[in-house]
N, CA, C and O atoms as a MOPAC input file, in Angstrom:
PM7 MOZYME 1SCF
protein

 N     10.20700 1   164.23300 1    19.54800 1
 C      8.77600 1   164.39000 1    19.50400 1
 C      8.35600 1   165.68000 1    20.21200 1
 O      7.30200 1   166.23300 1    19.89900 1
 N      9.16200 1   166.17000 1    21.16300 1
 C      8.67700 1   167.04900 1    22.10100 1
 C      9.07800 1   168.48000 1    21.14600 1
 O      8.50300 1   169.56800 1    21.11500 1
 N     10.37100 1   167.96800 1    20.35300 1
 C     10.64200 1   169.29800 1    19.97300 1
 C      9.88500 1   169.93400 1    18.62500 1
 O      9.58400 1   171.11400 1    18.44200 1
 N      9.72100 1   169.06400 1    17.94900 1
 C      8.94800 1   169.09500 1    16.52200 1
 C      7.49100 1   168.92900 1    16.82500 1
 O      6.60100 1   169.75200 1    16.60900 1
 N      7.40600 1   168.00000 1    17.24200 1
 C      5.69300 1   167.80400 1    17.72700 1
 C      4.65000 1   168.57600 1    18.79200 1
 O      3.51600 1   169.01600 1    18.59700 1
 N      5.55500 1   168.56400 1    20.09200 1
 C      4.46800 1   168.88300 1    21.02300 1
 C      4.72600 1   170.86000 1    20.94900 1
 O      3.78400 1   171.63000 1    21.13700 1
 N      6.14500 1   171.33000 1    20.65100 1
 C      6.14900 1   172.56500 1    21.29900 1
 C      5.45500 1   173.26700 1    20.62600 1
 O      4.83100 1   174.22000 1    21.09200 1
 N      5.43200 1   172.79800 1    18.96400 1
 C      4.93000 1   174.53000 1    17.95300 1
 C      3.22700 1   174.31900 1    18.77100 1
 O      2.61600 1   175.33100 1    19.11400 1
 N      2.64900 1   172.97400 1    18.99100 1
 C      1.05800 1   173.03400 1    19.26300 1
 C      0.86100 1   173.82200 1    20.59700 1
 O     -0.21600 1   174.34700 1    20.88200 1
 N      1.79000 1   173.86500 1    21.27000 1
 C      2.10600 1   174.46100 1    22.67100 1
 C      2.12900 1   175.95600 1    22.52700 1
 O      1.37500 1   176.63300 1    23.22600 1
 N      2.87900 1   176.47000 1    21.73400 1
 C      3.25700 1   177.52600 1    21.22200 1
 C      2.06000 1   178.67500 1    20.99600 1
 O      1.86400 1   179.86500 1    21.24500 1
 N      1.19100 1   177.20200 1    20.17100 1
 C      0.22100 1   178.13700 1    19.67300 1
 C     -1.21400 1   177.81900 1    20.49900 1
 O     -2.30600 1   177.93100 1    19.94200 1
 N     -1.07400 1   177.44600 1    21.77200 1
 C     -2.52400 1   177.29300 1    22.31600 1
 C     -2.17200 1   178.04300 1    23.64700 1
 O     -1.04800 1   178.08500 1    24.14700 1
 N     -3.46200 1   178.70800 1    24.20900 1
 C     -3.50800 1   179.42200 1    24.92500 1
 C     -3.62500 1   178.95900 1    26.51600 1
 O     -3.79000 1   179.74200 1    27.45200 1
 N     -3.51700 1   177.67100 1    26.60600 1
 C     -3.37100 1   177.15600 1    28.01900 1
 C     -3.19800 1   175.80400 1    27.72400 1
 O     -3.14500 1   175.27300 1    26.61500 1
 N     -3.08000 1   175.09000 1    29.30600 1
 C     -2.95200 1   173.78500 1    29.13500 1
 C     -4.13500 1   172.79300 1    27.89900 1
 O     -5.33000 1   173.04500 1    27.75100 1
 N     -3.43500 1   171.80200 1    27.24600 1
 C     -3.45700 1   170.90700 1    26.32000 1
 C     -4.58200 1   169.52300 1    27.16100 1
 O     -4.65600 1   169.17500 1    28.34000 1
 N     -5.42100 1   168.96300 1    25.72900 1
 C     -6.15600 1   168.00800 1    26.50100 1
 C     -5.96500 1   166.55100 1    26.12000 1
 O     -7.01600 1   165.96900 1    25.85300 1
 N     -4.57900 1   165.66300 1    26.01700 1
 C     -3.91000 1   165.07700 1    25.18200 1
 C     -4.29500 1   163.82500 1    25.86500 1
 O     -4.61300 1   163.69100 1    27.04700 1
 N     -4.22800 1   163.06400 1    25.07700 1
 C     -4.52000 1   161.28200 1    25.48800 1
 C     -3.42900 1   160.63000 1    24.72600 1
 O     -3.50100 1   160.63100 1    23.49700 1
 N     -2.69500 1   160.22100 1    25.16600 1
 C     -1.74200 1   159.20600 1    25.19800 1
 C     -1.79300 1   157.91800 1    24.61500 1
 O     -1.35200 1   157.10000 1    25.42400 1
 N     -2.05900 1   157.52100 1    23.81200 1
 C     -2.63600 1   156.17600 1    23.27300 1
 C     -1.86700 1   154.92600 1    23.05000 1
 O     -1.29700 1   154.67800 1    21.98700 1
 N     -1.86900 1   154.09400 1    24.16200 1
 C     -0.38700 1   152.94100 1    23.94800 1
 C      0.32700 1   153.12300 1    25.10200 1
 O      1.36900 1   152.46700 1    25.13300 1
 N     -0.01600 1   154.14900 1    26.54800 1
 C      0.48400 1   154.56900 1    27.35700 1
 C      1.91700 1   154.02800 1    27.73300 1
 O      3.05100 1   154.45600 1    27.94900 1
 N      0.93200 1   152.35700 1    27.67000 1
 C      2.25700 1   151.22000 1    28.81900 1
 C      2.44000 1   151.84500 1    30.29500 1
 O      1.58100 1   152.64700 1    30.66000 1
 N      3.39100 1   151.56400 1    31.07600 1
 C      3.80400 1   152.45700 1    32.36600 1
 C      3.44700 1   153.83600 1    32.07700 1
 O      3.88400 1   154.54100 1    32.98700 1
 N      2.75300 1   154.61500 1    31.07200 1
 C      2.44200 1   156.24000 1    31.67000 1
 C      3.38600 1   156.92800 1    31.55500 1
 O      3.25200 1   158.03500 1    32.07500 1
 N      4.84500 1   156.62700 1    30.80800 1
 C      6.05300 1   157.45600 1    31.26700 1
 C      5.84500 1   158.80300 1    30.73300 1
 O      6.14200 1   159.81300 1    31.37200 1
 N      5.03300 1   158.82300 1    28.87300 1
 C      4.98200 1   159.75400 1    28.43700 1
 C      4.20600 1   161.10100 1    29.12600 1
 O      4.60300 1   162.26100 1    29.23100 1
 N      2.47000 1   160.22800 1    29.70900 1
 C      1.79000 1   160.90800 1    29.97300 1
 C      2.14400 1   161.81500 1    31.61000 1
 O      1.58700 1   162.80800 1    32.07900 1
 N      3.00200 1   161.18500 1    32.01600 1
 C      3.76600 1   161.91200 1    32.95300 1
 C      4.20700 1   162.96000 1    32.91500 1
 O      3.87900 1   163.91100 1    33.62400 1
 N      5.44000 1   162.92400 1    31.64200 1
 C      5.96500 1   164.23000 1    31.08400 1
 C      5.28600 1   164.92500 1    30.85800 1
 O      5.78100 1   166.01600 1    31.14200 1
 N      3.98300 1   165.07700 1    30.33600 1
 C      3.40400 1   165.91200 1    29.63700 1
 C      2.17500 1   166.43900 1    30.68100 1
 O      1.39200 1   167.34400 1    30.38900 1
 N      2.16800 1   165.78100 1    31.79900 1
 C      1.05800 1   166.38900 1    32.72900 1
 C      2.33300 1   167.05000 1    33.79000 1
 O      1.96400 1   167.66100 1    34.79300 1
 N      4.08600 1   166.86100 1    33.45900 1
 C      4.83400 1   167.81600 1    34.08600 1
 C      4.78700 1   169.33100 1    33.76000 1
 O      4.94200 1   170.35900 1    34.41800 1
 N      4.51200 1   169.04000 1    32.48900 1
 C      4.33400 1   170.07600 1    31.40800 1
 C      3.26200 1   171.13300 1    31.61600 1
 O      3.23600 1   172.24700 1    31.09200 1
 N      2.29100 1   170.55700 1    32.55200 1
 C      0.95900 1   171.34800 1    32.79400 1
 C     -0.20200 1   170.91500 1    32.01400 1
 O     -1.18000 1   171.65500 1    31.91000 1
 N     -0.14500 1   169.48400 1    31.32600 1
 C     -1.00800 1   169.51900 1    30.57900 1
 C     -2.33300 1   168.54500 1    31.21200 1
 O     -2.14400 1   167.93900 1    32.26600 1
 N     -3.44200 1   168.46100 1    30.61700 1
 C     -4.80800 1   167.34800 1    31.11100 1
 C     -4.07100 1   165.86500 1    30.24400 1
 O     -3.98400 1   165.65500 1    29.03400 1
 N     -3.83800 1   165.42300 1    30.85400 1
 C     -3.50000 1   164.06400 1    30.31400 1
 C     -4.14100 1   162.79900 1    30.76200 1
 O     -4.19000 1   162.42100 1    31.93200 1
 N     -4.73200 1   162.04900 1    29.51200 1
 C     -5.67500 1   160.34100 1    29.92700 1
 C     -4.28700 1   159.61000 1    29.09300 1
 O     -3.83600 1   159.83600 1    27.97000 1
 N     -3.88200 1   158.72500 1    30.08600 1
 C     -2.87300 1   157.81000 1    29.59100 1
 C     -3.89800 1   156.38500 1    28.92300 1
 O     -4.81700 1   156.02800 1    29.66000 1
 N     -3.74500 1   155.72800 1    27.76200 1
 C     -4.59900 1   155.29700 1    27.60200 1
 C     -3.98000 1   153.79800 1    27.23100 1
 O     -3.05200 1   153.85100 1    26.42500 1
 N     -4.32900 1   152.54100 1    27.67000 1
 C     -3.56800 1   150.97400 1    27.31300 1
 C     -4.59800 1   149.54700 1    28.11900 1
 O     -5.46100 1   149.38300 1    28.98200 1
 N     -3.96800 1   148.95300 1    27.36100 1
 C     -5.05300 1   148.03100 1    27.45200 1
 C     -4.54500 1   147.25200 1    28.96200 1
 O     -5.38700 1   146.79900 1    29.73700 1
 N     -3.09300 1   147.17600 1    29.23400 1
 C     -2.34300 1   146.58000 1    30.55300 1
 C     -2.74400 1   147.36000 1    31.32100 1
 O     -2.98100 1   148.52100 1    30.99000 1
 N     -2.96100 1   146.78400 1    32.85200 1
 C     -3.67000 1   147.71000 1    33.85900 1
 C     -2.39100 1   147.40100 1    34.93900 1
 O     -2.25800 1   148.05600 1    35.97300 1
 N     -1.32700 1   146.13100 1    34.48100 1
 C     -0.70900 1   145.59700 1    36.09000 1
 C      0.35100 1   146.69300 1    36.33600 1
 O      0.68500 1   147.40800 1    35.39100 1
 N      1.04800 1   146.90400 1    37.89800 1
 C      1.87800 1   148.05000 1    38.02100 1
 C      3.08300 1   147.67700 1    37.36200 1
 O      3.99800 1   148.49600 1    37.44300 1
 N      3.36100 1   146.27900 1    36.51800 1
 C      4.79900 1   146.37400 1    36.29000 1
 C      4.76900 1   146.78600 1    34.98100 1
 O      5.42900 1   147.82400 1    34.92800 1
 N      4.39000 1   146.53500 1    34.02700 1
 C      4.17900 1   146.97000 1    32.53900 1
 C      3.35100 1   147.59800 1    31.58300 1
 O      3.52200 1   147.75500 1    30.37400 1
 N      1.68700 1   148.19700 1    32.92100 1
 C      0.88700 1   149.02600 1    32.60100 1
 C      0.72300 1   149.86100 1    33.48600 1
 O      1.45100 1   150.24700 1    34.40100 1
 N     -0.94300 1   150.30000 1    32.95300 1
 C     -0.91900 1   151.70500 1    33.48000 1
 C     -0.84900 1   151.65400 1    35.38500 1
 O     -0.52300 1   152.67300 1    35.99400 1
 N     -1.19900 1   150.34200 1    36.13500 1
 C     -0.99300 1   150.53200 1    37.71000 1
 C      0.56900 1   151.45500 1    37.67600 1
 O      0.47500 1   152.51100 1    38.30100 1
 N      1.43600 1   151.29800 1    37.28200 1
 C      2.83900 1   152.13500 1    37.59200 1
 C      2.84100 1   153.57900 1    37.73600 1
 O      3.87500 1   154.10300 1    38.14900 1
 N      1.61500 1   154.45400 1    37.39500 1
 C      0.95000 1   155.73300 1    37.52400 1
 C      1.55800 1   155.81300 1    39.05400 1
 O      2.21500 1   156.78100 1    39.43800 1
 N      1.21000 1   154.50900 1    39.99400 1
 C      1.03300 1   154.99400 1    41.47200 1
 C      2.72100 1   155.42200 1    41.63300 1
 O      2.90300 1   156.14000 1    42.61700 1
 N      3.42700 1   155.24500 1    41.18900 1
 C      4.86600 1   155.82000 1    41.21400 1
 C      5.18000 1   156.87800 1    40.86900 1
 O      6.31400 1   157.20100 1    41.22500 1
 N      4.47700 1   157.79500 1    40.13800 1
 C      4.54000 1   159.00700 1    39.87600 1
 C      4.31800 1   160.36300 1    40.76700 1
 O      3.41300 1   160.49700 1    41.59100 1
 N      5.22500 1   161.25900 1    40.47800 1
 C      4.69200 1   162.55600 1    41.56300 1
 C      3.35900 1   163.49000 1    40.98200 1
 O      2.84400 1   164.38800 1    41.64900 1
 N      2.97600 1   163.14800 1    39.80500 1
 C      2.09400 1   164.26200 1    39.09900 1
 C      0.86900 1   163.33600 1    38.71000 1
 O      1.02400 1   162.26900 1    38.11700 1
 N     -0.30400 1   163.81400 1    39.07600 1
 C     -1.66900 1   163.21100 1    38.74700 1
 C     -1.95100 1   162.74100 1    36.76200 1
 O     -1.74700 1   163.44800 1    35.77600 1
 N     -2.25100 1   161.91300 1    36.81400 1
 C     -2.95300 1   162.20700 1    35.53800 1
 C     -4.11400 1   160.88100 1    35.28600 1
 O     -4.18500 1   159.92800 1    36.06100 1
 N     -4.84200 1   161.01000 1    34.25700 1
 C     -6.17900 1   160.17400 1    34.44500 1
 C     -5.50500 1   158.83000 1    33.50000 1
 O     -4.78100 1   159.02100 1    32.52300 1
 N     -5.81300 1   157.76700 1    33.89400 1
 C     -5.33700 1   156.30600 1    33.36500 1
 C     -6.48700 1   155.48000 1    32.55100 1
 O     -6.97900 1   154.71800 1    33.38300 1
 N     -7.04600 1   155.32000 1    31.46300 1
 C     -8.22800 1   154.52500 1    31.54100 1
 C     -8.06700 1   153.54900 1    30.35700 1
 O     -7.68300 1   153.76100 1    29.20700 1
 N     -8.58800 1   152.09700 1    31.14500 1
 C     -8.04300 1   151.11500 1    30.07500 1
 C     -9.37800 1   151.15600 1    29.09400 1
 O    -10.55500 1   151.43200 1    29.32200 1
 N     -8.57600 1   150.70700 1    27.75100 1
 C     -9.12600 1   150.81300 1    26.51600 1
 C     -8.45500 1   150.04000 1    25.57800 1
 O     -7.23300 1   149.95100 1    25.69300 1
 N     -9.27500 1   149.20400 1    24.26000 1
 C     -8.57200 1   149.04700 1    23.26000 1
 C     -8.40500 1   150.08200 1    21.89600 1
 O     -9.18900 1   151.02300 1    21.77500 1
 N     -7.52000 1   149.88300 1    21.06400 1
 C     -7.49100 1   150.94800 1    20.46100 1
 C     -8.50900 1   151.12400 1    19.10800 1
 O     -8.51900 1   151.87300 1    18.13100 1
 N     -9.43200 1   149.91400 1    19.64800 1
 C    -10.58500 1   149.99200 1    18.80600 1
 C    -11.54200 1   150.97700 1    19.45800 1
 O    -12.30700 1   151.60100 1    18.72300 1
 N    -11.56600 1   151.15200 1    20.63400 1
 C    -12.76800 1   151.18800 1    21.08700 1
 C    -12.04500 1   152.38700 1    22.42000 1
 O    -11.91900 1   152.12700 1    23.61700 1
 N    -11.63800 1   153.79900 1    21.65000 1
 C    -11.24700 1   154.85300 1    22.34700 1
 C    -11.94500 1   155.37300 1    23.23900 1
 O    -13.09400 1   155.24600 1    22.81500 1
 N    -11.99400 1   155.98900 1    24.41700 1
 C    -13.29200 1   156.24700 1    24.91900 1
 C    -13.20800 1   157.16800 1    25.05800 1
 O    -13.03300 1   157.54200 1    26.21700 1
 N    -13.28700 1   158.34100 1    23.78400 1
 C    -13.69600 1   159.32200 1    23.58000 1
 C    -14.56300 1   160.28200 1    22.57000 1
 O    -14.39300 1   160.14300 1    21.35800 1
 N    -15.27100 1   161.02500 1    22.94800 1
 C    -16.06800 1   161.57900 1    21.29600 1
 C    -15.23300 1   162.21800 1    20.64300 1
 O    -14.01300 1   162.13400 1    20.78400 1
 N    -15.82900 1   162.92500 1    19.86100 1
 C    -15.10900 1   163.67900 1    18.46200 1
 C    -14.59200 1   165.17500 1    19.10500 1
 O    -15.10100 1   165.71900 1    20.08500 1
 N    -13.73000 1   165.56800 1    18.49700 1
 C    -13.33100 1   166.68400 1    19.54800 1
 C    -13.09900 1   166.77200 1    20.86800 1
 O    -13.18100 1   167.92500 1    21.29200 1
 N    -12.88100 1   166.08700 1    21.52900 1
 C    -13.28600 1   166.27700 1    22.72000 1
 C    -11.56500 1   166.73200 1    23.11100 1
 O    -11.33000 1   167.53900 1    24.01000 1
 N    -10.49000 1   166.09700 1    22.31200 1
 C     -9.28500 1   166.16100 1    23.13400 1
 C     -8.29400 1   167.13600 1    22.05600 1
 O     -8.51200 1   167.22900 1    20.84800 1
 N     -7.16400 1   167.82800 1    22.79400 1
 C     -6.65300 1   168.16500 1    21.65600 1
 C     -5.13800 1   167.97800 1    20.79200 1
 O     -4.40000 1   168.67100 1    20.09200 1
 N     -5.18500 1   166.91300 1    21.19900 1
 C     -4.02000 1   166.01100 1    21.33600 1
 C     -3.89200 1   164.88300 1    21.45000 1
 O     -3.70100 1   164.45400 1    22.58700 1
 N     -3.95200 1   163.84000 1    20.18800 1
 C     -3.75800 1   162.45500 1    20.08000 1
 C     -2.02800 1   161.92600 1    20.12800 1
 O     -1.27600 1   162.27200 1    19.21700 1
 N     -1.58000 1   161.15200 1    21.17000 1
 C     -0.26200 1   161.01000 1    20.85200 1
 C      0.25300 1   159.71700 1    20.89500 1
 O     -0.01500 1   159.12800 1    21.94200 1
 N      1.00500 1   159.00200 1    19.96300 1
 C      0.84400 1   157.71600 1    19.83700 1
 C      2.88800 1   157.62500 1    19.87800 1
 O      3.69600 1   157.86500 1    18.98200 1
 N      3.04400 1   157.29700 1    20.93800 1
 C      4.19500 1   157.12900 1    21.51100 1
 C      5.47000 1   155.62000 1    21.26700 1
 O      6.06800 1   154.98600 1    22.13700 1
 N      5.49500 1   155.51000 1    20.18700 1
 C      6.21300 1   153.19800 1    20.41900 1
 C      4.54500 1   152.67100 1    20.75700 1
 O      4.10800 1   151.86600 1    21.58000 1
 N      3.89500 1   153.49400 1    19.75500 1
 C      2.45200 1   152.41100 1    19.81800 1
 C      1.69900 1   152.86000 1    18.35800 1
 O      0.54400 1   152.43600 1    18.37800 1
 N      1.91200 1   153.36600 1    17.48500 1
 C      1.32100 1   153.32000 1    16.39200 1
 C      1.36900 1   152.30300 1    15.76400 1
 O      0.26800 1   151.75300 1    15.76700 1
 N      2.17600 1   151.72400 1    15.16900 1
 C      2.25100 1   150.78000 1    14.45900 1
 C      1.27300 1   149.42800 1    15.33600 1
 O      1.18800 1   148.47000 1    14.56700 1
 N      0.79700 1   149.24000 1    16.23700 1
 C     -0.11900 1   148.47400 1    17.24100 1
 C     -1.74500 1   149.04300 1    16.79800 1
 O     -2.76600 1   148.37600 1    16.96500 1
 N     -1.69500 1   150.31500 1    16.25400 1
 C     -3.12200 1   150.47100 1    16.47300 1
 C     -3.07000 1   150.30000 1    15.01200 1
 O     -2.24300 1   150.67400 1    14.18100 1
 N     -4.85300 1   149.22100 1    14.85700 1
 C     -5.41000 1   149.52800 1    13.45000 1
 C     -5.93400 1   150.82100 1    12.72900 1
 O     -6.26100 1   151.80500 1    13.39200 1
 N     -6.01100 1   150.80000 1    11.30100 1
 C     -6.32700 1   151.94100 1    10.92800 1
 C     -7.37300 1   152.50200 1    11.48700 1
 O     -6.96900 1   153.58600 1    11.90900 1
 N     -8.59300 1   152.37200 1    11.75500 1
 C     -9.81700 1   152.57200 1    12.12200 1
 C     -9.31000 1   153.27200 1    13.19100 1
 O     -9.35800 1   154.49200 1    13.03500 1
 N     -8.65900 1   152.73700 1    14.62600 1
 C     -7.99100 1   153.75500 1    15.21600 1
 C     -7.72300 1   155.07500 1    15.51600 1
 O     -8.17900 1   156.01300 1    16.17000 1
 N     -6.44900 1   154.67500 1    14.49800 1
 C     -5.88500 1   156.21600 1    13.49400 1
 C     -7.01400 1   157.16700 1    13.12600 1
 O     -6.75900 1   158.32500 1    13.45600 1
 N     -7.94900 1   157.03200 1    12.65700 1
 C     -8.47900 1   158.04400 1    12.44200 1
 C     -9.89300 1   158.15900 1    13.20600 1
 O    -10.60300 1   159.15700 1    13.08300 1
 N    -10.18500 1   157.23000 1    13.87600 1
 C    -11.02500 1   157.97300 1    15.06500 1
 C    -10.23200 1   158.91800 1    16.65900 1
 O    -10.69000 1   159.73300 1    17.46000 1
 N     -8.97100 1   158.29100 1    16.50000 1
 C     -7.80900 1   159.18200 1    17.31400 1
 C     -7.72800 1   160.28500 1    16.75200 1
 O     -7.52400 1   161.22600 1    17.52000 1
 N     -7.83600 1   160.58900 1    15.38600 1
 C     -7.71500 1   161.93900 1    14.53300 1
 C     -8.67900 1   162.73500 1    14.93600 1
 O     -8.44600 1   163.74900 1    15.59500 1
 N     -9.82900 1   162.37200 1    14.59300 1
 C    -11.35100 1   163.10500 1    14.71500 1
 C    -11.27100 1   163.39200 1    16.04500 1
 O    -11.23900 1   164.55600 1    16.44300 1
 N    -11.23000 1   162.29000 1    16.89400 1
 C    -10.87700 1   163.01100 1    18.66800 1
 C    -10.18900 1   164.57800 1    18.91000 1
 O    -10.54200 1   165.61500 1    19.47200 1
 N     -8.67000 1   163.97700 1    17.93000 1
 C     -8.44100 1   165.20600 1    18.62600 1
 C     -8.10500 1   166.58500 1    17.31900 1
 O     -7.00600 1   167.06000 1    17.03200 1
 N     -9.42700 1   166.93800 1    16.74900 1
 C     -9.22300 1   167.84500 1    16.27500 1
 C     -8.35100 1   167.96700 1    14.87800 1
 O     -7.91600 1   169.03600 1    14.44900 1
 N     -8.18300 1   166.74200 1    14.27400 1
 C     -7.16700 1   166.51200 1    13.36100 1
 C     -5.34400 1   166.68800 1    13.69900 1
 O     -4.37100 1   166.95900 1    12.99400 1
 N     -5.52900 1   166.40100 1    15.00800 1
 C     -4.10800 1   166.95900 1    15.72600 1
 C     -3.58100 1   165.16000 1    16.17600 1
 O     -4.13500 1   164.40300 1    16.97300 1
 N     -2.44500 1   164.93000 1    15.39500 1
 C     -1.84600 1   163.40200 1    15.82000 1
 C     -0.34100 1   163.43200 1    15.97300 1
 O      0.43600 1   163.79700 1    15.09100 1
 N      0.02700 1   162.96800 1    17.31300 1
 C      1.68000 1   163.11900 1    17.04600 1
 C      1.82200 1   161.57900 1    17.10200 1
 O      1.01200 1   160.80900 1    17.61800 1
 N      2.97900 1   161.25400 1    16.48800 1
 C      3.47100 1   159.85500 1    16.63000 1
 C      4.92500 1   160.45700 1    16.69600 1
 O      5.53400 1   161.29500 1    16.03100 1
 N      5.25200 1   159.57600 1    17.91500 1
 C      6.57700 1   159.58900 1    18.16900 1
 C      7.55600 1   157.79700 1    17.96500 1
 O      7.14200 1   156.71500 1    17.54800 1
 N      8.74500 1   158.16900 1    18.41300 1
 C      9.52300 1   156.53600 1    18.20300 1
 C     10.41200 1   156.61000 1    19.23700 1
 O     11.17400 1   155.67100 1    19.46500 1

């Protein structure tokens, strides 16, 4: 995902990335990617530290956590530029999918 997906968008933007994570779980992804230098909202509906987003507090690198369903994103249109759906697409309904799209600019990675 990192190599096909995240680098060419990397490649071609001129500073850090404004990516939301969608399906977070523990945050592992949104970790990497705020190692990376990027603005990262890890985003899941589990809040406890063993299997949601509380496990953030184990991390060395900041990033923003906010629970959500994947109906009900909490973000406007554009706002991010980087939708990334990590071992959680197949979880989100369509409606989702493409308000995650419009978020971020028509920009969606799904990884496995």
């Amino acid at each position: 995902m990192i190599q096909r997906g995240l680098r060419p968008i990397e490649r071609a933007s001129t500073g850090a990335l404004r990516i939301a994570d969608i399906g977070s779980g523990v945050g592992w992804l949104a970790y990497r990617l705020a190692l990376r230098g990027h603005q990262v909202a890890a985003v899941d509906l589990v809040t406890n530290e063993f299997d949601g987003l509380g496990a953030h507090r184990h991390y060395d690198r900041e990033f923003l956590c906010l629970q959500a369903e994947f109906e009900r994103l909490p973000f406007r249109e554009r706002t991010i530029d980087l939708a990334v759906y990590n071992a959680a697409f197949h979880y989100a309904p369509i409606t989702s999918r493409r308000f995650a799209k419009r978020c971020a600019s028509s920009r969606l990675v799904v990884g496995w």
